[in-house]
Structure formats: C-alpha cells, structure tokens
CSV table of C-alpha atoms (C1' of nucleotides) in Angstrom, one decimal:
chain,number,residue,atom,x,y,z
A,1125,UNK,CA,0.1,-0.1,0.2
A,1126,UNK,CA,3.0,2.2,0.5
A,1127,UNK,CA,3.7,2.5,-3.5
A,1128,UNK,CA,0.2,4.0,-4.0
A,1129,UNK,CA,-0.1,7.4,-5.6
A,1130,UNK,CA,-1.5,10.2,-3.8
A,1131,UNK,CA,-4.7,10.2,-5.7
A,1132,UNK,CA,-4.6,6.5,-4.5
A,1133,UNK,CA,-4.0,7.3,-0.7
A,1134,UNK,CA,-7.2,9.5,-0.7
A,1135,UNK,CA,-8.8,7.1,-2.5
A,1136,UNK,CA,-8.0,4.5,0.0
A,1137,UNK,CA,-9.1,7.0,3.0
A,1138,UNK,CA,-12.2,8.0,2.0
A,1139,UNK,CA,-13.2,4.6,1.3
A,1140,UNK,CA,-12.2,3.8,5.1
A,1141,UNK,CA,-13.7,6.9,6.4
A,1142,UNK,CA,-16.9,6.6,4.3
A,1143,UNK,CA,-17.3,2.6,4.8
A,1144,UNK,CA,-16.4,2.9,8.5
A,1145,UNK,CA,-19.6,5.3,9.2
A,1146,UNK,CA,-21.8,2.6,7.1
A,1147,UNK,CA,-20.1,-0.1,8.9
A,1148,UNK,CA,-20.7,1.2,12.0
A,1149,UNK,CA,-24.0,2.5,11.6
A,1150,UNK,CA,-25.5,-1.0,9.8
A,1151,UNK,CA,-23.2,-3.5,10.6
A,1152,UNK,CA,-21.2,-5.9,8.5
A,1153,UNK,CA,-24.0,-8.2,6.9
A,1154,UNK,CA,-26.3,-5.4,5.8
A,1155,UNK,CA,-23.2,-3.2,4.4
A,1156,UNK,CA,-22.7,-4.2,1.2
A,1157,UNK,CA,-19.3,-3.1,-1.3
A,1158,UNK,CA,-21.8,-0.6,-3.1
A,1159,UNK,CA,-22.9,1.0,-0.1
A,1160,UNK,CA,-19.3,1.6,0.7
A,1161,UNK,CA,-18.1,2.8,-2.9
A,1162,UNK,CA,-21.5,4.7,-3.4
A,1163,UNK,CA,-20.7,6.7,-0.2
A,1164,UNK,CA,-17.1,7.4,-1.2
A,1165,UNK,CA,-17.6,8.3,-4.5
A,1166,UNK,CA,-15.6,5.5,-6.0
A,1167,UNK,CA,-15.6,2.8,-8.7
A,1168,UNK,CA,-17.0,-0.4,-7.2
A,1169,UNK,CA,-14.0,-2.5,-9.1
A,1170,UNK,CA,-11.7,-0.1,-7.3
A,1171,UNK,CA,-12.4,-1.2,-4.1
A,1172,UNK,CA,-10.6,-4.9,-4.6
A,1173,UNK,CA,-7.7,-2.6,-5.7
A,1174,UNK,CA,-7.3,-1.3,-2.2
A,1175,UNK,CA,-8.7,-4.1,-0.4
A,1176,UNK,CA,-8.6,-8.0,-0.3
A,1177,UNK,CA,-12.0,-8.8,0.7
A,1178,UNK,CA,-14.9,-7.1,2.7
A,1179,UNK,CA,-13.0,-8.6,5.7
A,1180,UNK,CA,-9.9,-7.2,5.2
A,1181,UNK,CA,-11.9,-3.6,4.8
A,1182,UNK,CA,-13.5,-4.2,7.9
A,1183,UNK,CA,-10.0,-5.3,10.0
A,1184,UNK,CA,-8.9,-2.2,8.8
A,1185,UNK,CA,-11.7,0.2,9.4
A,1186,UNK,CA,-11.6,-1.3,13.2
A,1187,UNK,CA,-8.1,-0.3,13.2
A,1188,UNK,CA,-9.4,3.5,12.0
A,1189,UNK,CA,-12.4,3.4,14.5
A,1190,UNK,CA,-9.9,2.8,17.1
A,1191,UNK,CA,-7.3,5.3,16.2
A,1192,UNK,CA,-9.5,8.1,15.3
A,1193,UNK,CA,-12.1,7.7,18.4
A,1194,UNK,CA,-10.3,6.6,21.1
A,1195,UNK,CA,-7.2,9.1,21.4
A,1196,UNK,CA,-9.3,12.3,22.6
A,1197,UNK,CA,-10.8,9.8,25.5
A,1198,UNK,CA,-7.1,8.6,26.2
A,1199,UNK,CA,-6.0,12.3,26.4
A,1200,UNK,CA,-8.7,13.2,29.2
A,1201,UNK,CA,-8.2,9.5,30.6
A,1202,UNK,CA,-4.1,10.6,31.3
A,1203,UNK,CA,-4.5,13.9,32.0
A,1204,UNK,CA,-2.2,14.6,35.0
A,1205,UNK,CA,-3.5,17.5,36.2
A,1206,UNK,CA,-6.4,15.7,37.3
A,1207,UNK,CA,-6.8,13.3,40.3
A,1208,UNK,CA,-7.3,9.7,38.8
A,1209,UNK,CA,-10.6,8.9,40.3
A,1210,UNK,CA,-11.5,12.3,38.6
A,1211,UNK,CA,-9.6,11.3,35.7
A,1212,UNK,CA,-12.0,8.1,35.2
A,1213,UNK,CA,-14.8,10.0,35.8
A,1214,UNK,CA,-14.0,12.6,32.9
A,1215,UNK,CA,-12.9,9.6,30.8
A,1216,UNK,CA,-16.3,8.5,31.2
A,1217,UNK,CA,-18.3,11.4,30.8
A,1218,UNK,CA,-16.5,12.2,27.8
A,1219,UNK,CA,-17.7,9.4,26.0
A,1220,UNK,CA,-21.2,9.6,27.3
A,1221,UNK,CA,-20.9,13.1,26.2
A,1222,UNK,CA,-19.7,11.6,22.1
A,1223,UNK,CA,-22.6,9.6,22.5
A,1224,UNK,CA,-25.0,11.7,23.2
A,1225,UNK,CA,-23.8,14.9,21.5
A,1226,UNK,CA,-22.1,13.9,18.2
A,1227,UNK,CA,-23.9,10.1,17.7
A,1228,UNK,CA,-27.3,11.4,18.7
A,1229,UNK,CA,-27.7,8.3,20.9
A,1230,UNK,CA,-27.3,6.4,17.7
A,1231,UNK,CA,-24.9,3.4,16.4
A,1232,UNK,CA,-23.5,3.1,19.7
A,1233,UNK,CA,-19.6,1.7,19.5
A,1234,UNK,CA,-18.5,0.3,16.3
A,1235,UNK,CA,-16.5,-2.2,17.8
A,1236,UNK,CA,-19.4,-3.7,20.1
A,1237,UNK,CA,-21.8,-4.0,17.1
A,1238,UNK,CA,-19.5,-5.5,15.0
A,1239,UNK,CA,-18.5,-8.1,18.4
A,1240,UNK,CA,-21.7,-9.0,18.8
A,1241,UNK,CA,-22.5,-9.5,15.1
A,1242,UNK,CA,-19.6,-11.1,14.2
A,1243,UNK,CA,-17.4,-12.2,16.7
A,1244,UNK,CA,-18.6,-16.1,16.6
A,1245,UNK,CA,-18.5,-15.9,12.6
A,1246,UNK,CA,-15.3,-14.3,11.8
A,1247,UNK,CA,-12.1,-15.1,13.3
A,1248,UNK,CA,-9.8,-12.2,11.7
A,1249,UNK,CA,-12.5,-9.3,12.9
A,1250,UNK,CA,-12.8,-11.2,16.3
A,1251,UNK,CA,-9.4,-10.8,16.7
A,1252,UNK,CA,-9.1,-7.3,15.5
A,1253,UNK,CA,-11.7,-6.1,18.0
A,1254,UNK,CA,-10.1,-8.0,20.9
A,1255,UNK,CA,-6.6,-6.8,20.5
A,1256,UNK,CA,-8.2,-3.0,20.5
A,1257,UNK,CA,-10.4,-3.8,23.5
A,1258,UNK,CA,-7.9,-5.3,25.6
A,1259,UNK,CA,-5.5,-2.1,24.9
A,1260,UNK,CA,-8.5,-0.1,25.9
A,1261,UNK,CA,-9.2,-2.1,29.3
A,1262,UNK,CA,-5.4,-2.0,30.0
A,1263,UNK,CA,-5.0,1.7,30.0
A,1264,UNK,CA,-8.2,2.3,32.3
A,1265,UNK,CA,-6.9,-0.2,34.6
A,1266,UNK,CA,-3.8,1.7,35.0
A,1267,UNK,CA,-5.8,4.8,35.8
A,1268,UNK,CA,-7.6,2.6,38.5
A,1269,UNK,CA,-4.8,0.8,40.0
A,1270,UNK,CA,-3.2,5.0,40.3
A,1271,UNK,CA,-6.5,5.7,42.1
A,1272,UNK,CA,-6.3,2.8,44.5
A,1273,UNK,CA,-2.8,3.9,45.3
A,1274,UNK,CA,-4.0,7.4,46.1
A,1275,UNK,CA,-6.8,5.9,48.2
A,1276,UNK,CA,-9.3,7.1,45.9
A,1277,UNK,CA,-11.0,3.6,45.0
A,1278,UNK,CA,-11.7,0.8,47.0
A,1279,UNK,CA,-8.6,-1.8,46.8
A,1280,UNK,CA,-10.7,-4.6,47.7
A,1281,UNK,CA,-11.6,-4.7,44.2
A,1282,UNK,CA,-9.4,-5.8,41.5
A,1283,UNK,CA,-8.7,-3.6,39.2
A,1284,UNK,CA,-8.8,-5.2,35.8
A,1285,UNK,CA,-11.8,-6.8,37.1
A,1286,UNK,CA,-13.6,-3.6,38.0
A,1287,UNK,CA,-12.5,-2.1,34.3
A,1288,UNK,CA,-13.9,-5.0,32.6
A,1289,UNK,CA,-17.3,-5.1,34.5
A,1290,UNK,CA,-17.7,-1.4,33.9
A,1291,UNK,CA,-16.9,-1.5,30.1
A,1292,UNK,CA,-19.2,-4.3,29.8
A,1293,UNK,CA,-21.9,-2.2,31.3
A,1294,UNK,CA,-21.0,0.7,28.8
A,1295,UNK,CA,-21.4,-1.7,26.1
A,1296,UNK,CA,-24.4,-3.0,27.3
A,1297,UNK,CA,-25.9,0.5,27.9
A,1298,UNK,CA,-25.4,1.3,24.5
A,1299,UNK,CA,-26.9,-1.9,23.3
A,1300,UNK,CA,-30.3,-0.7,25.4
A,1301,UNK,CA,-29.6,3.2,24.3
A,1302,UNK,CA,-30.2,1.8,20.7
A,1303,UNK,CA,-33.1,-0.9,22.1
A,1304,UNK,CA,-34.7,2.0,23.8
A,1305,UNK,CA,-34.0,5.0,21.8
A,1306,UNK,CA,-33.1,6.7,24.7
A,1307,UNK,CA,-30.1,8.2,26.7
A,1308,UNK,CA,-31.0,6.9,29.8
A,1309,UNK,CA,-29.3,3.9,29.6
A,1310,UNK,CA,-26.2,6.4,29.3
A,1311,UNK,CA,-27.0,8.5,31.6
A,1312,UNK,CA,-27.9,5.6,34.2
A,1313,UNK,CA,-24.5,4.2,33.4
A,1314,UNK,CA,-22.8,7.8,34.5
A,1315,UNK,CA,-24.7,7.9,37.4
A,1316,UNK,CA,-23.8,4.3,38.6
A,1317,UNK,CA,-20.5,4.7,37.7
A,1318,UNK,CA,-20.2,7.6,40.3
A,1319,UNK,CA,-21.8,5.9,42.8
A,1320,UNK,CA,-19.7,2.8,41.9
A,1321,UNK,CA,-16.1,4.2,42.5
B,1231,UNK,CA,-53.8,-19.1,12.7
B,1232,UNK,CA,-56.5,-20.7,14.8
B,1233,UNK,CA,-57.7,-22.4,11.8
B,1234,UNK,CA,-54.6,-24.5,11.2
B,1235,UNK,CA,-54.4,-27.9,10.8
B,1236,UNK,CA,-52.3,-30.5,13.4
B,1237,UNK,CA,-49.8,-30.7,10.5
B,1238,UNK,CA,-49.8,-27.0,10.0
B,1239,UNK,CA,-49.3,-26.2,13.8
B,1240,UNK,CA,-46.3,-28.5,13.9
B,1241,UNK,CA,-44.7,-27.0,11.1
B,1242,UNK,CA,-45.2,-23.6,12.4
B,1243,UNK,CA,-43.9,-24.7,15.5
B,1244,UNK,CA,-40.6,-26.4,13.7
B,1245,UNK,CA,-40.0,-23.2,11.6
B,1246,UNK,CA,-40.1,-21.0,14.4
B,1247,UNK,CA,-38.0,-23.4,17.0
B,1248,UNK,CA,-35.2,-24.3,14.2
B,1249,UNK,CA,-35.4,-20.9,12.9
B,1250,UNK,CA,-35.0,-19.4,16.2
B,1251,UNK,CA,-32.0,-20.8,17.1
B,1252,UNK,CA,-30.1,-19.9,13.3
B,1253,UNK,CA,-31.5,-16.4,14.3
B,1254,UNK,CA,-30.2,-16.6,17.5
B,1255,UNK,CA,-26.8,-17.8,16.3
B,1256,UNK,CA,-26.1,-15.8,13.1
B,1257,UNK,CA,-28.3,-12.8,13.2
B,1258,UNK,CA,-31.0,-11.2,11.2
B,1259,UNK,CA,-29.0,-10.5,7.8
B,1260,UNK,CA,-27.0,-13.4,8.0
B,1261,UNK,CA,-29.7,-15.7,8.4
B,1262,UNK,CA,-31.7,-16.5,5.2
B,1263,UNK,CA,-35.2,-17.8,4.4
B,1264,UNK,CA,-33.6,-20.8,3.0
B,1265,UNK,CA,-31.3,-21.3,6.2
B,1266,UNK,CA,-34.6,-21.4,8.0
B,1267,UNK,CA,-36.8,-23.6,5.8
B,1268,UNK,CA,-34.0,-26.2,5.7
B,1269,UNK,CA,-33.1,-26.3,9.2
B,1270,UNK,CA,-36.8,-27.0,9.7
B,1271,UNK,CA,-37.4,-29.4,6.7
B,1272,UNK,CA,-40.4,-27.0,5.6
B,1273,UNK,CA,-40.6,-26.6,1.9
B,1274,UNK,CA,-39.7,-22.8,1.1
B,1275,UNK,CA,-43.3,-21.7,-0.4
B,1276,UNK,CA,-44.5,-23.0,2.9
B,1277,UNK,CA,-42.5,-19.9,5.0
B,1278,UNK,CA,-44.6,-17.6,3.3
B,1279,UNK,CA,-48.0,-19.2,4.2
B,1280,UNK,CA,-46.9,-19.4,7.8
B,1281,UNK,CA,-45.2,-16.0,8.2
B,1282,UNK,CA,-45.9,-12.8,6.4
B,1283,UNK,CA,-42.2,-11.9,6.1
B,1284,UNK,CA,-39.1,-12.3,7.3
B,1285,UNK,CA,-39.8,-9.8,9.9
B,1286,UNK,CA,-42.8,-11.4,10.9
B,1287,UNK,CA,-40.7,-14.4,11.3
B,1288,UNK,CA,-38.5,-12.2,13.6
B,1289,UNK,CA,-40.9,-10.9,15.6
B,1290,UNK,CA,-42.7,-13.8,16.4
B,1291,UNK,CA,-39.3,-15.7,16.9
B,1292,UNK,CA,-38.6,-13.0,19.6
B,1293,UNK,CA,-41.8,-13.6,21.6
B,1294,UNK,CA,-41.0,-17.3,21.5
B,1295,UNK,CA,-37.3,-16.8,22.8
B,1296,UNK,CA,-38.9,-14.7,25.9
B,1297,UNK,CA,-41.8,-17.5,26.0
B,1298,UNK,CA,-39.2,-20.2,26.2
B,1299,UNK,CA,-36.1,-19.0,28.0
B,1300,UNK,CA,-37.2,-16.6,30.3
B,1301,UNK,CA,-40.1,-18.5,32.5
B,1302,UNK,CA,-37.4,-20.6,34.1
B,1303,UNK,CA,-35.5,-18.3,35.4
B,1304,UNK,CA,-38.5,-16.4,36.4
B,1305,UNK,CA,-39.6,-19.3,38.8
B,1306,UNK,CA,-36.1,-18.7,40.4
B,1307,UNK,CA,-36.8,-14.8,41.2
B,1308,UNK,CA,-39.9,-15.9,42.3
B,1309,UNK,CA,-39.4,-18.5,44.6
B,1310,UNK,CA,-40.7,-17.2,48.2
B,1311,UNK,CA,-38.8,-19.8,50.1
B,1312,UNK,CA,-35.6,-17.4,49.8
B,1313,UNK,CA,-35.1,-14.3,50.7
B,1314,UNK,CA,-35.2,-11.9,48.4
B,1315,UNK,CA,-31.8,-10.9,47.8
B,1316,UNK,CA,-31.0,-14.5,47.6
B,1317,UNK,CA,-33.7,-14.7,44.7
B,1318,UNK,CA,-32.0,-12.4,42.7
B,1319,UNK,CA,-28.1,-13.7,43.2
B,1320,UNK,CA,-30.1,-17.3,42.2
B,1321,UNK,CA,-31.6,-15.5,39.5
B,1322,UNK,CA,-28.4,-14.3,38.1
B,1323,UNK,CA,-26.3,-17.6,38.8
B,1324,UNK,CA,-29.0,-19.6,36.9
B,1325,UNK,CA,-28.7,-17.5,34.0
B,1326,UNK,CA,-24.9,-17.7,34.2
B,1327,UNK,CA,-25.3,-21.2,34.2
B,1328,UNK,CA,-27.5,-21.4,31.0
B,1329,UNK,CA,-25.1,-19.4,29.1
B,1330,UNK,CA,-22.0,-21.4,30.0
B,1331,UNK,CA,-23.6,-25.1,30.5
B,1332,UNK,CA,-26.0,-24.9,27.6
B,1333,UNK,CA,-25.2,-22.2,25.4
B,1334,UNK,CA,-21.4,-23.1,26.1
B,1335,UNK,CA,-20.6,-19.4,26.3
B,1336,UNK,CA,-21.9,-19.0,22.4
B,1337,UNK,CA,-24.5,-17.1,21.1
B,1338,UNK,CA,-25.2,-14.6,23.9
B,1339,UNK,CA,-28.6,-13.5,24.2
B,1340,UNK,CA,-31.0,-13.4,21.2
B,1341,UNK,CA,-32.7,-10.2,22.2
B,1342,UNK,CA,-29.3,-8.1,22.9
B,1343,UNK,CA,-27.9,-10.0,19.8
B,1344,UNK,CA,-31.2,-8.8,17.8
B,1345,UNK,CA,-31.3,-5.0,19.2
B,1346,UNK,CA,-27.9,-4.6,18.8
B,1347,UNK,CA,-27.7,-5.5,14.9
B,1348,UNK,CA,-31.9,-4.1,14.3
B,1349,UNK,CA,-33.0,-1.5,16.5
B,1350,UNK,CA,-32.1,1.1,14.7
B,1351,UNK,CA,-33.1,-0.4,11.3
B,1352,UNK,CA,-36.4,-2.2,11.8
B,1353,UNK,CA,-38.9,-0.5,14.4
B,1354,UNK,CA,-41.5,-3.6,14.8
B,1355,UNK,CA,-38.2,-5.8,15.7
B,1356,UNK,CA,-36.8,-2.9,18.3
B,1357,UNK,CA,-40.6,-2.5,19.8
B,1358,UNK,CA,-40.9,-6.4,20.0
B,1359,UNK,CA,-37.6,-6.5,22.2
B,1360,UNK,CA,-38.2,-3.5,23.9
B,1361,UNK,CA,-41.5,-4.5,25.3
B,1362,UNK,CA,-40.3,-8.1,26.3
B,1363,UNK,CA,-36.8,-6.6,27.8
B,1364,UNK,CA,-38.5,-4.0,30.0
B,1365,UNK,CA,-41.3,-7.0,31.3
B,1366,UNK,CA,-38.2,-8.5,32.2
B,1367,UNK,CA,-37.1,-5.6,34.4
B,1368,UNK,CA,-40.1,-4.8,35.9
B,1369,UNK,CA,-39.9,-8.2,37.4
B,1370,UNK,CA,-36.4,-7.8,38.9
B,1371,UNK,CA,-37.1,-4.9,39.9
B,1372,UNK,CA,-40.0,-5.7,42.1
B,1373,UNK,CA,-37.5,-8.3,43.6
B,1374,UNK,CA,-34.9,-5.7,44.1
B,1375,UNK,CA,-37.7,-3.4,46.1
B,1376,UNK,CA,-38.7,-6.4,48.1
B,1377,UNK,CA,-35.1,-7.1,49.1
B,1378,UNK,CA,-34.7,-3.3,49.8
B,1379,UNK,CA,-37.9,-3.6,52.3
B,1380,UNK,CA,-36.4,-6.5,53.7
B,1381,UNK,CA,-32.7,-4.5,54.5
B,1382,UNK,CA,-30.9,-6.5,52.4
B,1383,UNK,CA,-30.6,-4.0,49.7
B,1384,UNK,CA,-29.2,-0.6,49.8
B,1385,UNK,CA,-32.2,1.9,49.5
B,1386,UNK,CA,-30.3,4.9,48.4
B,1387,UNK,CA,-30.1,3.1,45.1
B,1388,UNK,CA,-33.3,3.6,43.1
B,1389,UNK,CA,-34.2,-0.4,42.3
B,1390,UNK,CA,-35.2,0.2,38.7
B,1391,UNK,CA,-31.9,1.8,38.0
B,1392,UNK,CA,-30.0,-0.6,39.5
B,1393,UNK,CA,-31.8,-3.4,37.4
B,1394,UNK,CA,-31.2,-1.4,34.7
B,1395,UNK,CA,-27.4,-1.2,35.2
B,1396,UNK,CA,-27.2,-4.6,36.1
B,1397,UNK,CA,-29.2,-5.7,33.1
B,1398,UNK,CA,-27.1,-3.8,30.8
B,1399,UNK,CA,-24.1,-5.2,32.4
B,1400,UNK,CA,-25.0,-8.5,31.6
B,1401,UNK,CA,-25.7,-7.6,28.3
B,1402,UNK,CA,-22.3,-6.3,27.5
B,1403,UNK,CA,-20.6,-9.4,29.5
B,1404,UNK,CA,-22.4,-11.4,27.1
B,1405,UNK,CA,-21.2,-9.2,24.0
B,1406,UNK,CA,-17.5,-9.5,25.4
B,1407,UNK,CA,-17.8,-13.2,26.3
B,1408,UNK,CA,-18.3,-13.7,22.2
B,1409,UNK,CA,-15.4,-11.3,22.0
B,1410,UNK,CA,-13.4,-12.9,24.1
B,1411,UNK,CA,-14.6,-16.4,23.3
B,1412,UNK,CA,-14.2,-16.8,27.2
B,1413,UNK,CA,-16.5,-16.9,30.3
B,1414,UNK,CA,-14.8,-14.5,32.1
B,1415,UNK,CA,-16.9,-11.5,31.6
B,1416,UNK,CA,-19.9,-13.9,32.9
B,1417,UNK,CA,-17.9,-15.3,35.6
B,1418,UNK,CA,-16.8,-11.5,36.4
B,1419,UNK,CA,-20.3,-10.1,36.1
B,1420,UNK,CA,-21.6,-12.8,38.9
B,1421,UNK,CA,-18.1,-11.8,41.2
B,1422,UNK,CA,-19.2,-8.0,40.6
B,1423,UNK,CA,-22.8,-8.4,41.3
B,1424,UNK,CA,-22.6,-10.2,44.8
B,1425,UNK,CA,-20.1,-7.5,45.8
B,1426,UNK,CA,-22.7,-4.5,44.5
B,1427,UNK,CA,-26.0,-5.7,46.1
C,610,DA,C1',-70.6,-44.8,5.7
C,611,DC,C1',-68.8,-43.3,1.5
C,612,DC,C1',-68.1,-39.9,-2.3
C,613,DA,C1',-68.3,-35.6,-4.8
C,614,DA,C1',-67.3,-30.6,-4.5
C,615,DA,C1',-66.0,-26.7,-2.5
C,616,DA,C1',-62.7,-25.0,0.6
C,617,DA,C1',-58.7,-24.5,2.7
C,618,DT,C1',-53.9,-25.5,2.9
C,619,DA,C1',-49.8,-26.1,1.5
C,620,DT,C1',-45.8,-25.5,-2.5
C,621,DG,C1',-42.0,-25.3,-6.0
C,622,DA,C1',-40.5,-23.2,-10.0
C,623,DC,C1',-39.8,-18.6,-10.8
C,624,DC,C1',-39.1,-13.7,-10.4
C,625,DG,C1',-36.3,-9.5,-10.6
C,626,DG,C1',-33.0,-8.2,-7.6
C,627,DT,C1',-28.1,-7.9,-5.1
C,628,DC,C1',-24.2,-9.8,-3.3
C,629,DG,C1',-19.0,-10.2,-3.3
C,630,DT,C1',-15.5,-11.1,-6.3
C,631,DC,C1',-13.0,-11.0,-11.0
C,632,DT,C1',-10.6,-9.3,-14.8
C,633,DA,C1',-9.7,-7.9,-19.3
C,634,DG,C1',-8.9,-3.3,-20.7
C,635,DT,C1',-8.2,1.3,-20.2
C,636,DA,C1',-6.0,5.4,-17.5
C,637,DA,C1',-2.0,7.5,-15.4
C,638,DA,C1',2.7,7.8,-14.2
C,639,DC,C1',7.7,7.4,-15.4
D,306,DG,C1',7.1,3.0,-24.8
D,307,DT,C1',6.9,0.4,-20.3
D,308,DT,C1',5.0,-0.4,-16.2
D,309,DT,C1',2.2,0.7,-12.3
D,310,DA,C1',-2.3,1.8,-11.1
D,311,DC,C1',-7.4,1.7,-11.6
D,312,DT,C1',-11.8,0.2,-13.4
D,313,DA,C1',-16.4,-1.2,-15.9
D,314,DG,C1',-19.2,-4.5,-16.1
D,315,DA,C1',-19.7,-9.5,-16.3
D,316,DC,C1',-19.8,-13.8,-13.3
D,317,DG,C1',-22.4,-17.2,-10.2
D,318,DA,C1',-24.3,-17.2,-6.0
D,319,DC,C1',-27.7,-16.5,-3.7
D,320,DC,C1',-31.5,-13.1,-1.3
D,321,DG,C1',-36.8,-11.9,-0.6
D,322,DG,C1',-40.7,-12.8,-2.0
D,323,DT,C1',-44.7,-14.5,-5.5
D,324,DC,C1',-48.6,-17.2,-7.3
D,325,DA,C1',-50.5,-21.1,-10.3
D,326,DT,C1',-50.8,-25.2,-9.3
D,327,DA,C1',-51.3,-29.5,-6.4
D,328,DT,C1',-52.7,-31.2,-2.3
D,329,DT,C1',-54.8,-32.1,1.7
D,330,DT,C1',-59.1,-31.3,4.3
D,331,DT,C1',-64.0,-30.2,5.0
D,332,DT,C1',-68.8,-29.9,4.2
D,333,DG,C1',-73.1,-31.4,2.6
D,334,DG,C1',-75.9,-35.0,0.3
D,335,DT,C1',-77.1,-39.6,-0.2
DNA sequence: ACCAAAAATATGACCGGTCGTCTAGTAAAC
DNA sequence: GTTTACTAGACGACCGGTCATATTTTTGGT
C-alpha cells in the first residue's frame, strides 16, 4: 500500500472513512460493497484494488475506528493535572457526551456492534476487535490502579476486574440505548459509575 | 392461525423453533429464509404461508424466545422460600449457568444480538424486543424492591435504575464473552453482582 | 359410511434483484 | 514505450418474496 499514488491514498482513506460510518451504522452483513463505494464516490471495481476483501476492509476499518475515536478519550484519561479517580470519571463522561451529543444516541460503539454480530462467525474480525479493546482496558486499568494507590478507589476490588465490568456495563448501556431509542441507559451508567467508584 | 391443521401447527412450531436457533446464532441479516426452511425441513413456499415476511417471523421468534427462555429463570426469581436478595443472586446465577453450560458461552442473548443489529433499522423488531425486556426488568425490579424493604439491599439506590444497570452489564458481558470467546466476562459479572448488592 | 365438490392448505418453480469477487481493458505515471 | 494503477461490467451465487398449481381437509348430500 506504500506504493500507491497520492490520489490512490486519498481514495483509500475516503473508502475507509465513509465505509466505516456505514459499517458502524448498519453492521457487517447489512453493509454491501456497493454501499461503501457509493458513499465514498469510488468506482466499485477499485474497491478490490485497495482491499483484498470485505473482511480485510472491515479489519482495517476497526483499526481506523480505534485510531480515530479513542485518542481524544485517552487524553482525558491521562490528564495528570487531575486526580486519578476524577480522570476516570471525566473519561467516562467524555465518552458519554460523544455518544449523546455527537452520535445523537445512535450507532453506539462500532466495535461492540461488530463483536456482537461477527465474533462467532469471523475470526479475523473477532481478533481485530479483541486486540483493541484489550488495549483500551489496559489503559483504564492503569488509571484505576493509580486511583487505588491514592486511596481514591476501594482496593479490595481487583482493578482489571472492575474495569472489565464497567466496560461491559458501558457496552450493554449502548445496546439498550439503541433498543430504547433513549439516552437513559447512558445517563444511568454514568450515575452508577459515580456511585460505584 | 387458529384455523390451521395439526400438521400445519407442527410445521409452524418447527419453523419457529429451528429458525429461532439460527437467528440467535447468526443474527438477522446473515440468516436467510432458505437457512430457516432447510433447518426446519419445510418447503420454502410454505414459509410464506405461515409468516408474512422475514420480519414477521423474527417478531414471532422474539416472542417465542422470551416465552421459552425466561419462565424458568422467573421461577427462580419468584421462589418465595428464599430471601429476596438471595432470589436475585440465584436468578443471575441461573442465567449464568445457562449461558455457560447449555450454550457453551456462545450465542449470548438473542434479544441483545438482534437489538444491537436491528434496533435502528427495523421498528417492529425494536419494539418487540423492548416490550419484552421492559417486562423482564419489571420483574427483577420488584424483587429488588422487596430486598430493599427487607433491608437486604441499599435503599439509596433506585431499584429500577439498579436493575437497568445490572441488566446492561449482563448484556455487555455477553458481548464480551463472544468477543473474548471466554466465560470470564460472565464470571466477572456474577462476582461483581455479589459485591454490589 | 361413502363420495364428490368446495374450501382450505401447502408448495415448487420462478421472479427481479443484490451480493462479493474477478479480470480484460483502460488510464495514469514514469 | 513500458510499467503500474485503476476500473467497468460480467460472473455465479444468493436473496426475499410471489403465485399458479398441487394437495389435503372439510362439507354436505345420499
């Protein structure tokens, strides 16, 4: 891919960007190659010049998703001018705001959507998601461990287990948000997180 | 449907039963009508005699899912020979065991899978799921309220909010179970529930 | 009880369309 | 001119759904 022209690089990026939005909204099986190329304004035949397959595209879209969506939240999580516990709360608040304000309580999390739909049917996609979410959990766990050292969070709770639980709760809240077509599950999640940690 | 023959009733049931398993495993868009009729051993044209459309089938499968999967758990939840808090714990334990032992940590929850995949794209399916999960949450909330009256559960926590949070956490744990191909998220959920209530 | 006709139930071939992928051909770069 | 990059449209498979026809069940008469 490093030998592509500048024009090709742009097409590749546009396909990924526009295609990722559709994949995020509709899921894997309801997203056709035609949907993607139409959204990107790229000829259909070109798709296979840039990506080996629909699966290859999806794996790359997952990488792009985490590369785009997570760094701003990570900045909040690693803002050392704030206490560790507050950083964690700010982190979840930040993500809640994105869900509510930027995504209008729709779409949820692309990785969760794809995991739910595809994890048992496509190993490459499952692995691509697992690698990234494990990494996210590691970052959050570090912050929780710091908060425990500061005495801000109960040390009888294993940090990694607590984070896994909270991340699962966040995932579930996003599914319910779609099911209820409501921000309540997200707000309820935030409210509970404040009470629990 | 009340005018069907006995043979027809059996075919209808077989389509629903076998089709529900496939829908549960593969999701809506990856399940074709042909998948369903093949699994049920019913001719394809007959499918449309029994169901108006793929969507109609899915709505009925959702009803069957809750009608089949929930009553046994509800029995556990409403077992008055046990204290309310213990009933709730037994209830979640029961559902965890089903996930791990009967479903081998696969498939998760059909309703969650479908909600994640379809809620934003098909209103009939979304509503069918919402009605049922609201009902489930109501039952659990009643048990939590009883436990609060017995002083078993902290009354500063709103029962419905607590239940919504726990149910979301369970949903997320099932997604992560599929993503990790592991029972850890389910076990972690149970462990956290015991600590939180 | 039996039978023919009517009504109800069931079905298989077909429909028009979409799907992911491929490749001969064209365009762009060097 | 040669090499590399890109693409239009064809391919075979599959999709949800239709409906004329086939089959089964019910009804009513004897």
